[in-house]
Tab-separated table of C-alpha atoms in Angstrom:
chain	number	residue	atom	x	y	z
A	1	UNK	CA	-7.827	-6.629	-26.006
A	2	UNK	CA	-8.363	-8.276	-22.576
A	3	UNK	CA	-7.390	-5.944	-19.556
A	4	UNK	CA	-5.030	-8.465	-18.700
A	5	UNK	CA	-2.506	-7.128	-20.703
A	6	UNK	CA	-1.735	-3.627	-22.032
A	7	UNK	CA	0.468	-4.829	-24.736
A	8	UNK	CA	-0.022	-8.132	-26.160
A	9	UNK	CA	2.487	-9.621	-28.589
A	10	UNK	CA	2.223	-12.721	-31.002
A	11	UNK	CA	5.219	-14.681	-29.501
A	12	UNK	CA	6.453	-17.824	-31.382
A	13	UNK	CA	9.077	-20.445	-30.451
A	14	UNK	CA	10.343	-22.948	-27.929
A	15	UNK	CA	10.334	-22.371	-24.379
A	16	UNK	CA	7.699	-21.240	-21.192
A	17	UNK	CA	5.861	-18.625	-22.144
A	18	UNK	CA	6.426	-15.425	-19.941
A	19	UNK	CA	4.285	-12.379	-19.389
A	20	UNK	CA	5.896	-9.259	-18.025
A	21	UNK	CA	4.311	-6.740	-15.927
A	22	UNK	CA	3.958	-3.166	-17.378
A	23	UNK	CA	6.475	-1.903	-14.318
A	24	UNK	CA	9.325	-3.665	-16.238
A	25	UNK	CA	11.408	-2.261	-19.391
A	26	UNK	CA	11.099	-4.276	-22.737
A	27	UNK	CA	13.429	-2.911	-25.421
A	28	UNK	CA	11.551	-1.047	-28.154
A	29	UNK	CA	8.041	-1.081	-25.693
A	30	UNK	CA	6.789	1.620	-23.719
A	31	UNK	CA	6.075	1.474	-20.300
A	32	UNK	CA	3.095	2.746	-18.432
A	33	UNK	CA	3.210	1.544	-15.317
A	34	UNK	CA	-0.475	1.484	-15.930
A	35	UNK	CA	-0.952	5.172	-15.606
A	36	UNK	CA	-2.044	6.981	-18.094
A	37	UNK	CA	0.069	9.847	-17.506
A	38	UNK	CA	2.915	7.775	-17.925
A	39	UNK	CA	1.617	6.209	-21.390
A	40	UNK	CA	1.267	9.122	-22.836
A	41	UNK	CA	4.634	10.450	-22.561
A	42	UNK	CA	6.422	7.073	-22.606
A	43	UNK	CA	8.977	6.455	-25.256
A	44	UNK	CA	9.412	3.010	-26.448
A	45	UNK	CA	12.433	2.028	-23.953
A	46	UNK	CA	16.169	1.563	-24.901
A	47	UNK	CA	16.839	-1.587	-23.563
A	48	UNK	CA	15.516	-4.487	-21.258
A	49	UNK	CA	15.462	-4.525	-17.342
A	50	UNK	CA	18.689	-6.465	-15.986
A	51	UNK	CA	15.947	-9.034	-14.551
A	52	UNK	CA	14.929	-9.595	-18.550
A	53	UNK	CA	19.039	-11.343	-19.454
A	54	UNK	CA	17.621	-14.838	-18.606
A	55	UNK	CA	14.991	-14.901	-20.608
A	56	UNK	CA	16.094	-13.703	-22.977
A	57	UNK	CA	19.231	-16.276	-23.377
A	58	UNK	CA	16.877	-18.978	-22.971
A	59	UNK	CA	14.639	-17.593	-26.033
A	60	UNK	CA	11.557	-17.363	-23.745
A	61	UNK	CA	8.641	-16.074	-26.005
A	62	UNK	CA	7.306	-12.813	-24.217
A	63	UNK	CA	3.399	-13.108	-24.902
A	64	UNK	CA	3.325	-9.215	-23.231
A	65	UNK	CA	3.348	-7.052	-20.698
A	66	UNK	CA	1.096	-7.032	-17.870
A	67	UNK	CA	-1.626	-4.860	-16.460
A	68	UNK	CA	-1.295	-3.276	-13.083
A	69	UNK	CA	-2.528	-0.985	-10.531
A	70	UNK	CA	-1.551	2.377	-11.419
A	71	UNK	CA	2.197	2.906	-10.507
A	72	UNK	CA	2.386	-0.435	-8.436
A	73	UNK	CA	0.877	1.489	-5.492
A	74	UNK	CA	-2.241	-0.484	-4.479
A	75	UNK	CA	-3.375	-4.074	-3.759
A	76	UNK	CA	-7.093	-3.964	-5.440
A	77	UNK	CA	-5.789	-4.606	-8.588
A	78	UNK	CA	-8.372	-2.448	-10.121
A	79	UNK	CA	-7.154	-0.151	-13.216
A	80	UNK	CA	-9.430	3.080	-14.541
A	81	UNK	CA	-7.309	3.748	-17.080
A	82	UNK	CA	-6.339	0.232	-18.721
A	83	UNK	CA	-9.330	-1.892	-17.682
A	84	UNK	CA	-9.432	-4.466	-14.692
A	85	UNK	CA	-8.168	-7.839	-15.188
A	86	UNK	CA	-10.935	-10.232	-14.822
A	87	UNK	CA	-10.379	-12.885	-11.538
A	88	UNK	CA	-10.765	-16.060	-13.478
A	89	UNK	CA	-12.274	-17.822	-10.306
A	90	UNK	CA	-15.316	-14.649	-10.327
A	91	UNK	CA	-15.533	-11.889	-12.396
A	92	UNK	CA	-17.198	-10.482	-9.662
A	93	UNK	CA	-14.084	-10.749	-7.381
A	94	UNK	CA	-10.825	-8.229	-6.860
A	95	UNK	CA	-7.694	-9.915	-8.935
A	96	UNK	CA	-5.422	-7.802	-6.111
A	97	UNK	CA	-2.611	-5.806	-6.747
A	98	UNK	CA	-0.353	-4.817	-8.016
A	99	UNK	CA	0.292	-7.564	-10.240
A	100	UNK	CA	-2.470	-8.221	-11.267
A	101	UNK	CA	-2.647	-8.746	-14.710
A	102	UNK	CA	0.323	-11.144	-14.280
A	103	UNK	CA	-1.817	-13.307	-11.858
A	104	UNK	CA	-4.459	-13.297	-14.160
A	105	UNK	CA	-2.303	-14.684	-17.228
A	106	UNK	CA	-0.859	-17.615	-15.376
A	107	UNK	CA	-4.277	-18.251	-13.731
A	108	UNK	CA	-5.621	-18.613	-16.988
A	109	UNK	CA	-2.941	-20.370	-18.561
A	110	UNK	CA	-2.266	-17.346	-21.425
A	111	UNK	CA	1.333	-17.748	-19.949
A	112	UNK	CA	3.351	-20.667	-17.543
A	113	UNK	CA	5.515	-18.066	-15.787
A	114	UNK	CA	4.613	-14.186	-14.948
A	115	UNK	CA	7.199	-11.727	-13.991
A	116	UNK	CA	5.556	-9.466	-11.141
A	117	UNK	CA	7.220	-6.967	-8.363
A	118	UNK	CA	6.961	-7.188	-4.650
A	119	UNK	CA	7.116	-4.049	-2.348
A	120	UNK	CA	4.745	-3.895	-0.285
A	121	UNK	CA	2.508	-7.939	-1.237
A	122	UNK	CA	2.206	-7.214	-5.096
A	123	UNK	CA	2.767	-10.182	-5.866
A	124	UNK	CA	1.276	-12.497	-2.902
A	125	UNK	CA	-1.593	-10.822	-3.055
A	126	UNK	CA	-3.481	-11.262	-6.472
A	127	UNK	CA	-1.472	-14.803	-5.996
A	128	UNK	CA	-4.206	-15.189	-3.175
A	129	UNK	CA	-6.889	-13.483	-4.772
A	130	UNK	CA	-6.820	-15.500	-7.759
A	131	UNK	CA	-5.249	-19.111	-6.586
A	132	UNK	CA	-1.702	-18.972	-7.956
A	133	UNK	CA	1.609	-18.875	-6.348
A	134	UNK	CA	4.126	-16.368	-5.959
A	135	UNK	CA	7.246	-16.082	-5.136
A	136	UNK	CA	8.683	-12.670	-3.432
A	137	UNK	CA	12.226	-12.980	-3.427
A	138	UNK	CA	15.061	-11.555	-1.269
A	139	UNK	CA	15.309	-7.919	-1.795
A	140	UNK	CA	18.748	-7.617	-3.884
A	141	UNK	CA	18.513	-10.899	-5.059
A	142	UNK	CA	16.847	-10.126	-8.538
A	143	UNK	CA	18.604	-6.989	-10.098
A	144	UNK	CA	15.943	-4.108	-10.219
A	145	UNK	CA	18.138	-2.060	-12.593
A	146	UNK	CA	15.087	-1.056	-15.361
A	147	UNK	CA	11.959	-1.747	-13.327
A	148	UNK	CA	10.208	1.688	-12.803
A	149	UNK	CA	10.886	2.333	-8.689
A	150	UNK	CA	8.399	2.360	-5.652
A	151	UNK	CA	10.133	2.062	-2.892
A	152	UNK	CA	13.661	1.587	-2.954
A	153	UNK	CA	14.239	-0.356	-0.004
A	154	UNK	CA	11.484	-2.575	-0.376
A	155	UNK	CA	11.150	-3.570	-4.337
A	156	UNK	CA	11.991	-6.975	-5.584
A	157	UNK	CA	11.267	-8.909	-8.683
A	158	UNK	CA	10.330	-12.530	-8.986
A	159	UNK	CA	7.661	-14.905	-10.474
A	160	UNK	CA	4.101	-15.723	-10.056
A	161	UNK	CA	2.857	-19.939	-11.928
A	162	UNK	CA	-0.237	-21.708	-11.173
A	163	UNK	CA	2.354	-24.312	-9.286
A	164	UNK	CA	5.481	-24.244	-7.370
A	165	UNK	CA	7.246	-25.993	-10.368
A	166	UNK	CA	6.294	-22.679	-12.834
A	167	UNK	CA	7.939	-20.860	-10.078
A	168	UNK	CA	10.953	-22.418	-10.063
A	169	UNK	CA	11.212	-22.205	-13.654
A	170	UNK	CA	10.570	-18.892	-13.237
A	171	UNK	CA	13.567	-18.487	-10.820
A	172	UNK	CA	15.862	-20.004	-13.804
A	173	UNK	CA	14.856	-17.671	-16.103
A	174	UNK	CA	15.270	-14.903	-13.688
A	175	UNK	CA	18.627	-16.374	-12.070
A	176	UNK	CA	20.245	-18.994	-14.428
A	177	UNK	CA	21.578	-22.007	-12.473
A	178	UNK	CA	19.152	-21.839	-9.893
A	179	UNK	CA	18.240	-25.360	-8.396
A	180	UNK	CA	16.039	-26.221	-5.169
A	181	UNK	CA	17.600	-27.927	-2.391
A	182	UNK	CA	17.189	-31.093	-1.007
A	183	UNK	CA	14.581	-31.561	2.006
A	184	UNK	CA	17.219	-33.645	4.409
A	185	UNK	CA	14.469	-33.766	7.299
A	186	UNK	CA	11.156	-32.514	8.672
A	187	UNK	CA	11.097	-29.271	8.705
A	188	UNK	CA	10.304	-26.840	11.872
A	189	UNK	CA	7.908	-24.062	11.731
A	190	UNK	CA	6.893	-22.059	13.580
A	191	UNK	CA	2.816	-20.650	12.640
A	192	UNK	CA	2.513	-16.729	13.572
A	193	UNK	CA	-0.724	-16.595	15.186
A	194	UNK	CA	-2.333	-13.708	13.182
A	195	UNK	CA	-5.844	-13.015	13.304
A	196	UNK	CA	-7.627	-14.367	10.617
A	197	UNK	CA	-11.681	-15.478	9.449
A	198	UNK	CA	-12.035	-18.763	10.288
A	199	UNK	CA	-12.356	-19.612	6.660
A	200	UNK	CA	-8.803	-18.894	6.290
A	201	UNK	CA	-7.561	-20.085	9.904
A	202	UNK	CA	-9.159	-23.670	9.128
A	203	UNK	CA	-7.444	-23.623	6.092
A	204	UNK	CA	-3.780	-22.707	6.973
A	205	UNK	CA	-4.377	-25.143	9.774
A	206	UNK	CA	-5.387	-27.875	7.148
A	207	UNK	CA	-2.482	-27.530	4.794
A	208	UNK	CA	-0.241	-27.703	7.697
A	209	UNK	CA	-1.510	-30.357	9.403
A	210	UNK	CA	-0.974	-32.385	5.741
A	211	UNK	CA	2.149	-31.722	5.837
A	212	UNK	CA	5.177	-34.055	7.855
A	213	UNK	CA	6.792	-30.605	9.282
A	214	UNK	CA	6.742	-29.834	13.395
A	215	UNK	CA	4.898	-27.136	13.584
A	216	UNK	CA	4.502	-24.473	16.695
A	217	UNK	CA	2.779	-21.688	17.771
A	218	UNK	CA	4.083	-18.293	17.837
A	219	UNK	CA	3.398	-15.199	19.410
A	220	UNK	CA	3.283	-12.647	15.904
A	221	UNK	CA	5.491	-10.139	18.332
A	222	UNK	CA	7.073	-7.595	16.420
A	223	UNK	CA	5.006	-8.577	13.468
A	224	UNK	CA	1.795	-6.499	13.465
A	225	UNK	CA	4.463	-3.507	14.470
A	226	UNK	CA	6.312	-4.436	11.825
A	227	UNK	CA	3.117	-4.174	9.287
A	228	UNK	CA	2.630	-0.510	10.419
A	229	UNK	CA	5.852	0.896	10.349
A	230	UNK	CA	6.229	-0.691	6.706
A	231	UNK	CA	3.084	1.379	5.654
A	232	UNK	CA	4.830	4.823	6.757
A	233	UNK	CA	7.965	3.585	4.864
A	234	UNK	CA	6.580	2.166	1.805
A	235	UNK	CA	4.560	5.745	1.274
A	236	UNK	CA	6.808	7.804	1.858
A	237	UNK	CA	9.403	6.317	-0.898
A	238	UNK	CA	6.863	6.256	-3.009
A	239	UNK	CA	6.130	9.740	-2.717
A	240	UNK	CA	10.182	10.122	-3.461
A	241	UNK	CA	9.837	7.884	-6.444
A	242	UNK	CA	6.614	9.708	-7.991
A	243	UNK	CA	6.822	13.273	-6.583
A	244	UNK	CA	7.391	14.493	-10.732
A	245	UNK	CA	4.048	12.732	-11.778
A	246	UNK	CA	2.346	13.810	-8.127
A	247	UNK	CA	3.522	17.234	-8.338
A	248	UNK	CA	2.317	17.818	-12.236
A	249	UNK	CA	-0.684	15.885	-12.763
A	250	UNK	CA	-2.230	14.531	-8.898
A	251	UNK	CA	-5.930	15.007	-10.018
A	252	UNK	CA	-5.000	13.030	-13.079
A	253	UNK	CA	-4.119	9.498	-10.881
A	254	UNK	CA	-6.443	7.038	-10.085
A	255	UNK	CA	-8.156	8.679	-6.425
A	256	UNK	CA	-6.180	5.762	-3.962
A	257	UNK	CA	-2.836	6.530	-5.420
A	258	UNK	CA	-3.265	10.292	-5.032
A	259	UNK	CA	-4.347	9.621	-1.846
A	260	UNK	CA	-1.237	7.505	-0.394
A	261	UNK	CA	1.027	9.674	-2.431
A	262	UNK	CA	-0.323	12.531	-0.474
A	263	UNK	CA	0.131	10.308	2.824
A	264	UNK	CA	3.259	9.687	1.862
A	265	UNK	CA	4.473	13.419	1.197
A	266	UNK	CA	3.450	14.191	4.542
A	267	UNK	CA	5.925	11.505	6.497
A	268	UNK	CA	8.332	13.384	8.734
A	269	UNK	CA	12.480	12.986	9.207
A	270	UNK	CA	11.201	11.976	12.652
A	271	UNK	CA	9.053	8.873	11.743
A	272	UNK	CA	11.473	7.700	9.219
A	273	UNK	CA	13.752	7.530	11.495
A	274	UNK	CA	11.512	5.512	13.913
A	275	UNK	CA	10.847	3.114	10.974
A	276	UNK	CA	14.173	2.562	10.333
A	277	UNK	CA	14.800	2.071	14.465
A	278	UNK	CA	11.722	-0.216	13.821
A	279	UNK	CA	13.541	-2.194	10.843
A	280	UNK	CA	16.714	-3.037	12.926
A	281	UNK	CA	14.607	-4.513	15.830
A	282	UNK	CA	12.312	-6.139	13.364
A	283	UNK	CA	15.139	-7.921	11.531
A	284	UNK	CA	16.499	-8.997	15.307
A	285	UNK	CA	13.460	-10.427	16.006
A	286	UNK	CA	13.278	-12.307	12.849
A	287	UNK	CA	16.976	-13.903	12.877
A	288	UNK	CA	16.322	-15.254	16.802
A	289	UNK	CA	13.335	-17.025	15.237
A	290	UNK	CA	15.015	-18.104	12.250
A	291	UNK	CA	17.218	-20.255	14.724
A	292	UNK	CA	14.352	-21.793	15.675
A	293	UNK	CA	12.288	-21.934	12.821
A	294	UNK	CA	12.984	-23.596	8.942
A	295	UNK	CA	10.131	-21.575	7.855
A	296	UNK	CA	7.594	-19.131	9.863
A	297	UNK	CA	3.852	-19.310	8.185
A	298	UNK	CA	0.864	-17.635	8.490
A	299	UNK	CA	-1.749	-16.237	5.819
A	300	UNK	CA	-1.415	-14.218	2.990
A	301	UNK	CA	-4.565	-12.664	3.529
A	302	UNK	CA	-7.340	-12.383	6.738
A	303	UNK	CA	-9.869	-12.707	4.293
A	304	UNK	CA	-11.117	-15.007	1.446
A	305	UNK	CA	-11.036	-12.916	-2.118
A	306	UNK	CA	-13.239	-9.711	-1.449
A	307	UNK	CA	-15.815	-8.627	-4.422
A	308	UNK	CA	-14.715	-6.011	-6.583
A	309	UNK	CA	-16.871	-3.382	-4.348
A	310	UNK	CA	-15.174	-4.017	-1.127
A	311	UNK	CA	-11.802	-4.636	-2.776
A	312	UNK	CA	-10.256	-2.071	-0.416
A	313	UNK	CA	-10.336	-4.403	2.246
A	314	UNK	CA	-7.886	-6.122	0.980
A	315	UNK	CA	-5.108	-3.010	2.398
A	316	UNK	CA	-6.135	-4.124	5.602
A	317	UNK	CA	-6.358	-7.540	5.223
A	318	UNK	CA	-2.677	-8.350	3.711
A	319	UNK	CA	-0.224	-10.326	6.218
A	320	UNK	CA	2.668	-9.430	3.345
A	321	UNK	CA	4.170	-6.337	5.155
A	322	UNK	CA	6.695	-7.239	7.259
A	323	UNK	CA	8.318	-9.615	4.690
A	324	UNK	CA	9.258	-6.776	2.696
A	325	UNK	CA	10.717	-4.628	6.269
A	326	UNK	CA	13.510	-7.363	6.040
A	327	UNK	CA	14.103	-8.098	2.943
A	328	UNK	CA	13.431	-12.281	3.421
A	329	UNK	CA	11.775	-14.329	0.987
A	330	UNK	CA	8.295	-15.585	1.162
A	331	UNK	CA	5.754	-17.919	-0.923
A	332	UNK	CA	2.617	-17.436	-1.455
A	333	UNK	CA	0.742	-20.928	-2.012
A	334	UNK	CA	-3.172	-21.711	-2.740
A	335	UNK	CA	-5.374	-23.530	-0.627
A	336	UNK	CA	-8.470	-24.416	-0.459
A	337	UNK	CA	-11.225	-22.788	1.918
A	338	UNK	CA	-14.928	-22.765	1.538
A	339	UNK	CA	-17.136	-19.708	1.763
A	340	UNK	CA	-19.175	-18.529	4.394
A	341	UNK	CA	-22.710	-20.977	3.374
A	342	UNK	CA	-21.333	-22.029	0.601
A	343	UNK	CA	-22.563	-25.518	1.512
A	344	UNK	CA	-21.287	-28.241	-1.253
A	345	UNK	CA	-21.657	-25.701	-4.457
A	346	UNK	CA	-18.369	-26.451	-6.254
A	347	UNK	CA	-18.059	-22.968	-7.626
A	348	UNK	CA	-17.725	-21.022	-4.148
A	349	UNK	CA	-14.794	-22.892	-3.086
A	350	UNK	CA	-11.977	-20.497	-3.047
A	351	UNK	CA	-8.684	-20.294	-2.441
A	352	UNK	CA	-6.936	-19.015	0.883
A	353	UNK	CA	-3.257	-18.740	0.686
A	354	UNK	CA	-0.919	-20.181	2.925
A	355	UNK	CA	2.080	-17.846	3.385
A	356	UNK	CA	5.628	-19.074	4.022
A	357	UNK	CA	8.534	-17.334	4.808
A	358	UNK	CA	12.503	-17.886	5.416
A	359	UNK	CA	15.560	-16.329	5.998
A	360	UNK	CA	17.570	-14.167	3.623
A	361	UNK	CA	18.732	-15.601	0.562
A	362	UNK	CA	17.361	-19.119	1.086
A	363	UNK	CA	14.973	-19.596	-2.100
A	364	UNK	CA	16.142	-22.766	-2.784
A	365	UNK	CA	15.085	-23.985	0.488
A	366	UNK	CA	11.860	-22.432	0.043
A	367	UNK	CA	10.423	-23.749	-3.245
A	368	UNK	CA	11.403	-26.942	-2.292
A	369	UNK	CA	9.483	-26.738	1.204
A	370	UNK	CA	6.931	-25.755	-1.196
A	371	UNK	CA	6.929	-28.032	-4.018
A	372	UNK	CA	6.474	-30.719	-0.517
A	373	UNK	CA	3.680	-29.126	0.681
A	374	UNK	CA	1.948	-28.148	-2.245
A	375	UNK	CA	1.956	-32.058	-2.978
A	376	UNK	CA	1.053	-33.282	0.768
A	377	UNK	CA	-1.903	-30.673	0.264
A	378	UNK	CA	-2.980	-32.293	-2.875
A	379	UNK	CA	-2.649	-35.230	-1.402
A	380	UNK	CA	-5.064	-34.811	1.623
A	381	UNK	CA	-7.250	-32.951	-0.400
């Protein structure tokens, strides 16, 4: 079986064909999280996750259940226990994490739609490392009500498709009756000024510049705060969420999940509380520049895909953070970028990922800013 998937099913009939990540409840399937300590205790469960009731109304054939970094809690993507799902642009590259079996099966076209989760860049993230898009929606939005828990605060649900249109189909599976809204004019953004290899700068600037929005500069302020005090939070919930498998069987975990569940455990009552002081100015910050802004963009990632050997970088490399502090929606869109000497050799051409975000609630507005630029940057391609 291909470490894409830990449970693969032979699904028949009409409709997209959806994969589900191995966080998510299917009635009558177990679900491991992709741990092994989980697996081998799991009972098939009772009945679906809420997020599941589209799909299943529209008689979307589940072709199965997605591979993942053990308990959601990384962004390498890499599995000991089921097997790493392959990057189809190089094996030799990190797919990222955590969904990263479901960025893998739309990738490679074993499914049109993906069902990932977002805490912390789970799904942006092996969007970028493998050159799909992905959509984290606005925490709340998507009912989490059956999906295994990281951290409360931060978890959402939504859908990963090699193009903007497989994500909005994905959003009317997840949310029937959603529709995209009509662009009435150019749009204003505003580009946070994160550092970045040029690799990645030129090519955020590119897909920009194809585009008919206004763009501006802006100072990333609060941002890079932001990122860190959305580390301490994200660890320490975690550590709430998985203190019964931490507790029982630690040396049993993959070594980076022990090791940030230990981080976690060790948070204080103090720094939560400067987190959550953090959150509220955070959120301030966001809403003045959301009366400014249409969209804010910047990078998904600093770097171009790492190789499966330095895949770690990718924790400090991910510009995903801070969406999840407040809750707002952000895409995750592939565009080109060209390796370091790569001169004209077709094959080491990757992807960067432009990231763009809005205010609360506004998905429809997104995808279709999206579904624009994803054509303006085909265009000037």
């Amino acid at each position: 079986m291909s470490a894409t998937f830990i449970t693969s099913f032979s699904a028949r009939g009409p409709g997209l064909r959806v994969a589900v990540k191995d966080l998510i409840d299917m009635a009558g399937v177990p679900t491991t999280s992709g741990s092994r300590v989980l697996a081998e205790a799991a009972a098939p469960a009772e009945r679906d996750a809420a997020c599941l009731a589209g799909l299943r109304a529209a008689g979307a054939p589940i072709v199965g259940k997605t591979n993942l970094h053990e308990l959601a809690l990384g962004v390498t993507g890499i599995n000991p226990w089921f097997g790493t799902p392959v990057n189809p642009l190089d094996a030799s590259l990190a797919p990222g994490g955590s969904s990263s079996g479901s960025a893998v099966a739309v990738a490679t076209g074993e499914a049109r739609v993906a069902y990932g989760t977002d805490t912390g860049g789970s799904i942006r993230i092996p969007a970028a490392c493998c050159g799909v898009c992905g959509l984290k929606t606005t925490w709340g939005r998507i009912p989490v009500a059956g999906v295994r828990p990281l951290a409360r605060s931060l978890d959402t649900v939504g859908p990963m498709a090699a193009d903007v249109a497989g994500l909005i189909a994905g959003m009317q599976l997840l949310e029937p009756g959603f529709a995209v809204a009509a662009e009435a004019r150019p749009l204003r953004v505003g580009r946070l000024r994160v550092p970045a290899v040029p690799e990645v700068d030129d090519a955020v600037t590119a897909a920009l510049r194809a585009t008919s929005w206004e763009v501006s500069d802006v100072d990333p302020g609060e941002w890079l705060e932001a990122t860190r005090w959305t580390g301490t939070l994200l660890v320490a919930e975690a550590y709430q969420s998985c203190r019964d498998v931490f507790d029982r069987y630690s040396e049993r975990l993959s070594a980076d999940v022990t090791r940030r569940l230990d981080a976690g455990r060790q948070v204080t009552p103090d720094a939560l509380t400067a987190a959550s002081a953090a959150r509220a100015r955070w959120r301030a910050e966001l809403t003045e520049l959301f009366e400014r802004y249409d969209l804010l963009a910047c990078p998904v990632l600093s770097i171009l895909p790492p190789p499966l050997d330095r895949a770690d970088e990718l924790l400090e490399a991910r510009y995903t953070l801070p969406v999840n502090f407040a809750g707002v929606p952000a895409l995750a869109l592939p565009v080109s970028a060209r390796a370091p000497g790569a001169g004209r050799h077709p094959r080491l051409v990757l992807p960067a990922s432009l990231q763009l975000v809005s205010e609360w609630g506004s998905e429809e507005r997104l995808l279709a800013a999206g579904a624009t630029a994803e054509v303006a940057i085909g265009a000037a391609a």
